[in-house]
Amino acid sequence: MKINGEIWIVAEQVKGNLKEVSYELLGKAKELAVKDGFPVTAVVMGSGIGALPADLIAHGADKVILIDAPRLLLYQNDIYALVLENLIRKYSPGIVLFSASYSCSELSATVGAKLRTGVAAHSIDLYYNEQGELVQVVPAFGGRVLGEIFCPLTRPIIASIKPGVFKKQAKDTARQGEIIEEPAAGLEHYQSPLKAVTVVQEHLSGVPLEDAEIVLAGGWGVGSAEVWQLLEKLAQSLHGAVGCTRPALDEGWAKGEHELIGVSGKTIRPKVYIGFGISGATHHVVGIKDSGVVINVNNDPNSPVFQISDYGVAADVKELLPKLLEKIEEAK
Amino acid sequence: MLKFSEQQEQLRKVVRDFVEKEIATIASKIDQEDTCPVELLRMTAQLGYNGVFVPECYQGVGLGYTERAIILEEIARHSAGFALALMTHHLGVYAILTWGNEEQKQKYLPKLCSGSIAGLAVTEPGGGSDFAGMKSTGELVDGYWVLNGRKCFITNSHCADINIVVVRTGEDEKGRPRMSVFVIDENTPGCKPGRKEKKTGLKGSDMGDVILDNVKVPASNLIGKPGDGAKIGLGTISEVGRSGMAAIGLGILRACLEDSVKFAKERIIYGRPLAKLTNIQFIIAQNRTDYEAGRLLTYNAVGIKDAGLPCVPEISIAKYFTTEAAINTAKRTIDLMGGYGVICDYPVDRYLRDAVASIPSGGTSYVMQIIIAGSALS
Amino acid sequence: MNIAVCVKPVPDPKFYDKITINPETKLLERNKIPMAINPSDKNAIEAAMRLKELLGAKVILISMAPPEAKEVLKEGLAMGIDEAYLLSDRAFAGADTYATAKTLAAGLNKIGLFDLILTGSESVDGGTSHVPSQLGEMMGMPHLNHVMAVETEGDILKIKTKIENGYMLYEGLPPMVLGVSKEINTPRYVSLMGVVKAQGKPFTVWGLNDLQLNADDVGLAGSLTQPGSLRTPPIDRKVEMLDGDIEEKAEKILKILYAAGVLN
């Protein structure tokens, strides 16, 4: 069954600010729209978010459906899903793209179940094949395998997309687009069985991992919190960001999940990536494969991590890090 | 064909999960620091490892010596040193379980299953397998036994809560020494660890002296009858000690096999993995064959023990074979790895040291050969 | 309290770097990889066990899997679960998350009523994290995914869910379907006594005919998504090893940073 309907993206906003991934979704939707000729529509939901449609249009949306209602102030899965279900039933889009953040991937699965349509998760690529079918490429087995997913029979096709995978379009404030305001249909008589009590989100300092030109990533081989401090220092002096693998996060060395790179973390494409004490496990490596220059430091000269590196350094991380710091301070 | 029951397979899997998470990650640290990780022994107690062959009525798991060998193999795969600490604890447990009276079993076994650590002190500076040459004494004074002497090369010397000791309590009518076994409760005055030895391998299980300085124990702490010492000491070591050492040797064999395979596949030389070279394949074949042979011998021997049949020759064969094979296999694995074999970032030098140290534990290969030959020639 | 834990046996993630695709058949070569309980499903089992110990509960485990999965599921019984149900039928093969959720829902409805249905937030093999939400919709129960903590206060469940750089707190009444993430707890190690006791616990196997479902509701036929071909991502690079002493190695790295324009 061919795609017959608009491409929608569900924009992700937190406290009235659009998340980068919303623009990335628009970028991909535009690319698909060139092929099928349908307009790209962004759906944005929340409360007091009247300024967002213009921003979405500037990033490539042809149409924006705005649902601005007090009950949408906080994301809550059942409420958002009900509103989206009604909206999708009304407009019958062909494709709906979501961010693969925790909340939006949950939302995509819930909406898919309500509409009884197929959902592809954490897609890293989307394209039309020669038969005109939408191919959704998803990682499996911790990124070791990429699989194609098709949704042959039901519409819309729903996919959630990993942040950082697609490129956004340049912002163009001169772009024109249509803004449609819709009510939060379905909520009039809906009493949620759940009560959202609070949202707690910490503000992060430093260069965001996904924007940094140089990323220093540490793995289990870093060995201790003290050596990790050196890694942080080096990142600071290079104006770069620190990333980590799951074991380094579990050890409590890395600051939090926002530093995690790979299948269950971020996808990055810095100019230079330097890995310290990283084993080369696929679930980390898939998150860095589009980086410019990849350097890895590992004390095991036979480490498989060197197979995915442009430059390999067989050295003890705790000896090399201070040396690097010293050299970079000298160079300044 | 050696076939484990579903329950035994499941047991191996859950033990492996535990070992990979809690022991493999600190195995090299255990080796370097050479102190018994006592907290780990308390954890294994909670999981049932410390009382695996003790019946449920004494708060054990009620399984047998095959299951114990599985546990020791899995632990020794990553830390033979720690496996030795657990294996030695089992000796104390076994002595009480097999020769203790009901009251003693009720008193000690639940503790030993749930975290108290046991030690078995037999060897003295005069020798280990020479029971008759033993000099430590026990004298009955006012209804109490007073123990004196020095035991050496005692595993768990510095971490055991409950010590089981063999001492001389007189002579029989023919003038031969009469040996007896006593259990010494926690914190009994006069019983203390002495010098701690630095071993070649099997580090991470304490080994040293146990000093008995006028240790006063009630008559109810005598295990068995006066004069049962040789029977209890030898019976424990020859069946449970040596089968434990066989399982530990087996663990080292598996470590060598797995690490040699991994290295041969990963190491690229002249553009090809090492594993493509015929001489490397020979090493892998020898390592595999030694492991498989050790596995059959060990589980066959403990299977006989579980069946309640005489098993001393089979256990001696298994101990002799696996520990000697572990040395050869570790040496071959080091050869295979070239320079990497002797740098401490790889554990294979530890495997060799552990294998070497496992020879005297529970009786040297010469003692094993004497037993094996004796059985064959009888 | 009645608690159900939905569990998926997966190829043991320890071995994922060994997974390859056969260049001719284009099929996954994973036959040598042993099966294990999906990691976050273990967290779900642990969460259920803690609620059981705190409040008293009957806890059952349910899984849709091939018959060989029985041994893997016994590990859940060894962790303390009371009974296990394995939904196994050739017709279930090839199910996507939708058909899986539908089959699980049919099994759960046949077993009885539950106050809580717990499952891992995502499987480590497919990794969609869809089942908790889809199952919630099919059971007609409120549902939350990526749950980091569950507490009870009287009848009320207080649930903390994970969001980027933070969390949300919800309150609600049972019944509920919760997908728990690894932060919620550390699953206990299985004790040997657990292994022994697991052997005698009830273990029921149901096929398609036991559930109120048709063959085209389940498996590949009942799936809304269909898998296409598989490939391994091209990630290899040609490495140049930097040699010399530590001083020289550091200098060589610096040169690379200059050349890449990240150091001026």
Short mmCIF file of N, CA, C and O in Angstrom, two decimals, chain B residues 84 88 118-125 127-128 150-160 163-166 193-197 199 205-211 237:
data_model
loop_
_atom_site.label_atom_id
_atom_site.label_comp_id
_atom_site.label_asym_id
_atom_site.label_seq_id
_atom_site.Cartn_x
_atom_site.Cartn_y
_atom_site.Cartn_z
N LEU B 84 39.51 -21.18 46.56
CA LEU B 84 40.17 -21.96 47.60
C LEU B 84 39.63 -21.61 48.99
O LEU B 84 39.49 -22.48 49.84
N THR B 88 37.90 -24.43 51.25
CA THR B 88 38.42 -24.78 52.58
C THR B 88 37.33 -24.67 53.65
O THR B 88 37.24 -25.49 54.56
N ALA B 118 34.56 -21.25 58.18
CA ALA B 118 35.26 -22.34 58.84
C ALA B 118 36.67 -22.49 58.28
O ALA B 118 36.95 -22.16 57.13
N GLY B 119 37.55 -23.04 59.15
CA GLY B 119 38.89 -23.41 58.71
C GLY B 119 39.18 -24.80 59.25
O GLY B 119 38.58 -25.23 60.24
N LEU B 120 40.07 -25.50 58.57
CA LEU B 120 40.45 -26.82 59.05
C LEU B 120 41.97 -26.82 59.20
O LEU B 120 42.69 -26.65 58.22
N ALA B 121 42.43 -27.01 60.43
CA ALA B 121 43.87 -26.90 60.69
C ALA B 121 44.44 -28.28 61.00
O ALA B 121 44.19 -28.83 62.07
N VAL B 122 45.17 -28.83 60.07
CA VAL B 122 45.79 -30.13 60.24
C VAL B 122 47.32 -29.99 60.21
O VAL B 122 48.02 -30.39 61.14
N THR B 123 47.81 -29.39 59.12
CA THR B 123 49.25 -29.38 58.86
C THR B 123 50.04 -28.65 59.95
O THR B 123 49.58 -27.68 60.54
N GLU B 124 51.23 -29.16 60.18
CA GLU B 124 52.14 -28.53 61.16
C GLU B 124 53.50 -28.37 60.49
O GLU B 124 53.76 -28.97 59.44
N PRO B 125 54.36 -27.60 61.13
CA PRO B 125 55.69 -27.41 60.52
C PRO B 125 56.36 -28.74 60.20
O PRO B 125 57.12 -28.83 59.23
N GLY B 127 55.02 -31.31 58.84
CA GLY B 127 54.51 -31.96 57.64
C GLY B 127 53.00 -31.99 57.61
O GLY B 127 52.35 -31.80 58.64
N GLY B 128 52.46 -32.25 56.43
CA GLY B 128 51.01 -32.21 56.26
C GLY B 128 50.42 -33.60 56.24
O GLY B 128 49.54 -33.94 57.03
N ARG B 150 51.14 -25.22 67.17
CA ARG B 150 51.13 -24.28 66.05
C ARG B 150 50.83 -25.05 64.76
O ARG B 150 51.50 -26.04 64.44
N LYS B 151 49.81 -24.59 64.09
CA LYS B 151 49.45 -25.18 62.80
C LYS B 151 49.96 -24.25 61.71
O LYS B 151 49.90 -23.02 61.87
N CYS B 152 50.44 -24.80 60.63
CA CYS B 152 50.94 -23.90 59.58
C CYS B 152 50.37 -24.27 58.21
O CYS B 152 49.82 -25.36 58.04
N PHE B 153 50.54 -23.36 57.28
CA PHE B 153 49.98 -23.49 55.91
C PHE B 153 48.47 -23.72 55.97
O PHE B 153 47.92 -24.54 55.23
N ILE B 154 47.81 -23.03 56.87
CA ILE B 154 46.37 -23.25 57.05
C ILE B 154 45.59 -22.21 56.25
O ILE B 154 45.75 -21.00 56.46
N THR B 155 44.80 -22.69 55.32
CA THR B 155 43.97 -21.77 54.54
C THR B 155 42.83 -21.26 55.42
O THR B 155 42.32 -22.01 56.25
N ASN B 156 42.47 -20.01 55.22
CA ASN B 156 41.49 -19.30 56.04
C ASN B 156 42.00 -19.02 57.45
O ASN B 156 41.21 -18.69 58.34
N SER B 157 43.32 -19.13 57.63
CA SER B 157 43.90 -18.91 58.96
C SER B 157 43.50 -17.57 59.55
O SER B 157 43.27 -17.47 60.74
N HIS B 158 43.42 -16.55 58.71
CA HIS B 158 43.18 -15.21 59.23
C HIS B 158 41.74 -14.75 59.11
O HIS B 158 41.41 -13.64 59.48
N CYS B 159 40.89 -15.58 58.53
CA CYS B 159 39.49 -15.13 58.39
C CYS B 159 38.47 -16.11 58.96
O CYS B 159 37.29 -15.81 59.02
N ALA B 160 38.92 -17.29 59.39
CA ALA B 160 37.95 -18.27 59.88
C ALA B 160 37.34 -17.80 61.20
O ALA B 160 38.04 -17.28 62.07
N ASN B 163 37.24 -22.64 63.94
CA ASN B 163 38.37 -23.47 63.52
C ASN B 163 38.16 -24.92 63.95
O ASN B 163 37.71 -25.19 65.06
N ILE B 164 38.52 -25.79 63.05
CA ILE B 164 38.49 -27.21 63.40
C ILE B 164 39.94 -27.68 63.37
O ILE B 164 40.62 -27.50 62.37
N VAL B 165 40.40 -28.21 64.49
CA VAL B 165 41.82 -28.55 64.58
C VAL B 165 42.00 -30.02 64.94
O VAL B 165 41.18 -30.62 65.63
N VAL B 166 43.10 -30.56 64.42
CA VAL B 166 43.47 -31.93 64.76
C VAL B 166 44.68 -31.85 65.69
O VAL B 166 45.68 -31.22 65.33
N PRO B 193 45.35 -16.19 64.76
CA PRO B 193 46.21 -16.37 63.59
C PRO B 193 47.63 -15.92 63.91
O PRO B 193 47.83 -14.99 64.69
N GLY B 194 48.59 -16.57 63.31
CA GLY B 194 49.98 -16.16 63.49
C GLY B 194 50.52 -15.55 62.22
O GLY B 194 49.86 -14.71 61.59
N ARG B 195 51.64 -16.02 61.81
CA ARG B 195 52.29 -15.50 60.62
C ARG B 195 51.43 -15.77 59.38
O ARG B 195 50.79 -16.81 59.29
N LYS B 196 51.40 -14.80 58.45
CA LYS B 196 50.67 -15.01 57.20
C LYS B 196 51.67 -15.23 56.08
O LYS B 196 52.60 -14.44 55.93
N GLU B 197 51.47 -16.29 55.32
CA GLU B 197 52.43 -16.62 54.27
C GLU B 197 52.15 -15.80 53.02
O GLU B 197 51.02 -15.42 52.75
N LYS B 199 52.13 -16.38 49.19
CA LYS B 199 52.12 -17.53 48.30
C LYS B 199 52.47 -17.12 46.88
O LYS B 199 52.35 -15.97 46.49
N SER B 205 43.11 -16.14 49.20
CA SER B 205 42.67 -16.98 50.31
C SER B 205 43.83 -16.87 51.29
O SER B 205 44.98 -17.09 50.92
N ASP B 206 43.51 -16.51 52.52
CA ASP B 206 44.57 -16.36 53.50
C ASP B 206 45.22 -17.70 53.75
O ASP B 206 44.55 -18.72 53.81
N MET B 207 46.53 -17.68 53.92
CA MET B 207 47.19 -18.91 54.36
C MET B 207 48.25 -18.54 55.37
O MET B 207 49.06 -17.65 55.12
N GLY B 208 48.22 -19.21 56.50
CA GLY B 208 49.22 -18.88 57.52
C GLY B 208 49.10 -19.81 58.70
O GLY B 208 48.52 -20.90 58.61
N ASP B 209 49.65 -19.33 59.81
CA ASP B 209 49.66 -20.14 61.02
C ASP B 209 48.37 -19.94 61.81
O ASP B 209 47.78 -18.86 61.80
N VAL B 210 47.98 -20.99 62.51
CA VAL B 210 46.95 -20.86 63.54
C VAL B 210 47.63 -21.27 64.84
O VAL B 210 48.15 -22.39 64.96
N ILE B 211 47.66 -20.34 65.79
CA ILE B 211 48.35 -20.58 67.05
C ILE B 211 47.35 -21.04 68.10
O ILE B 211 46.29 -20.41 68.26
N ILE B 237 40.03 -34.44 53.94
CA ILE B 237 40.93 -33.93 52.91
C ILE B 237 40.90 -34.81 51.65
O ILE B 237 40.84 -34.31 50.53
#
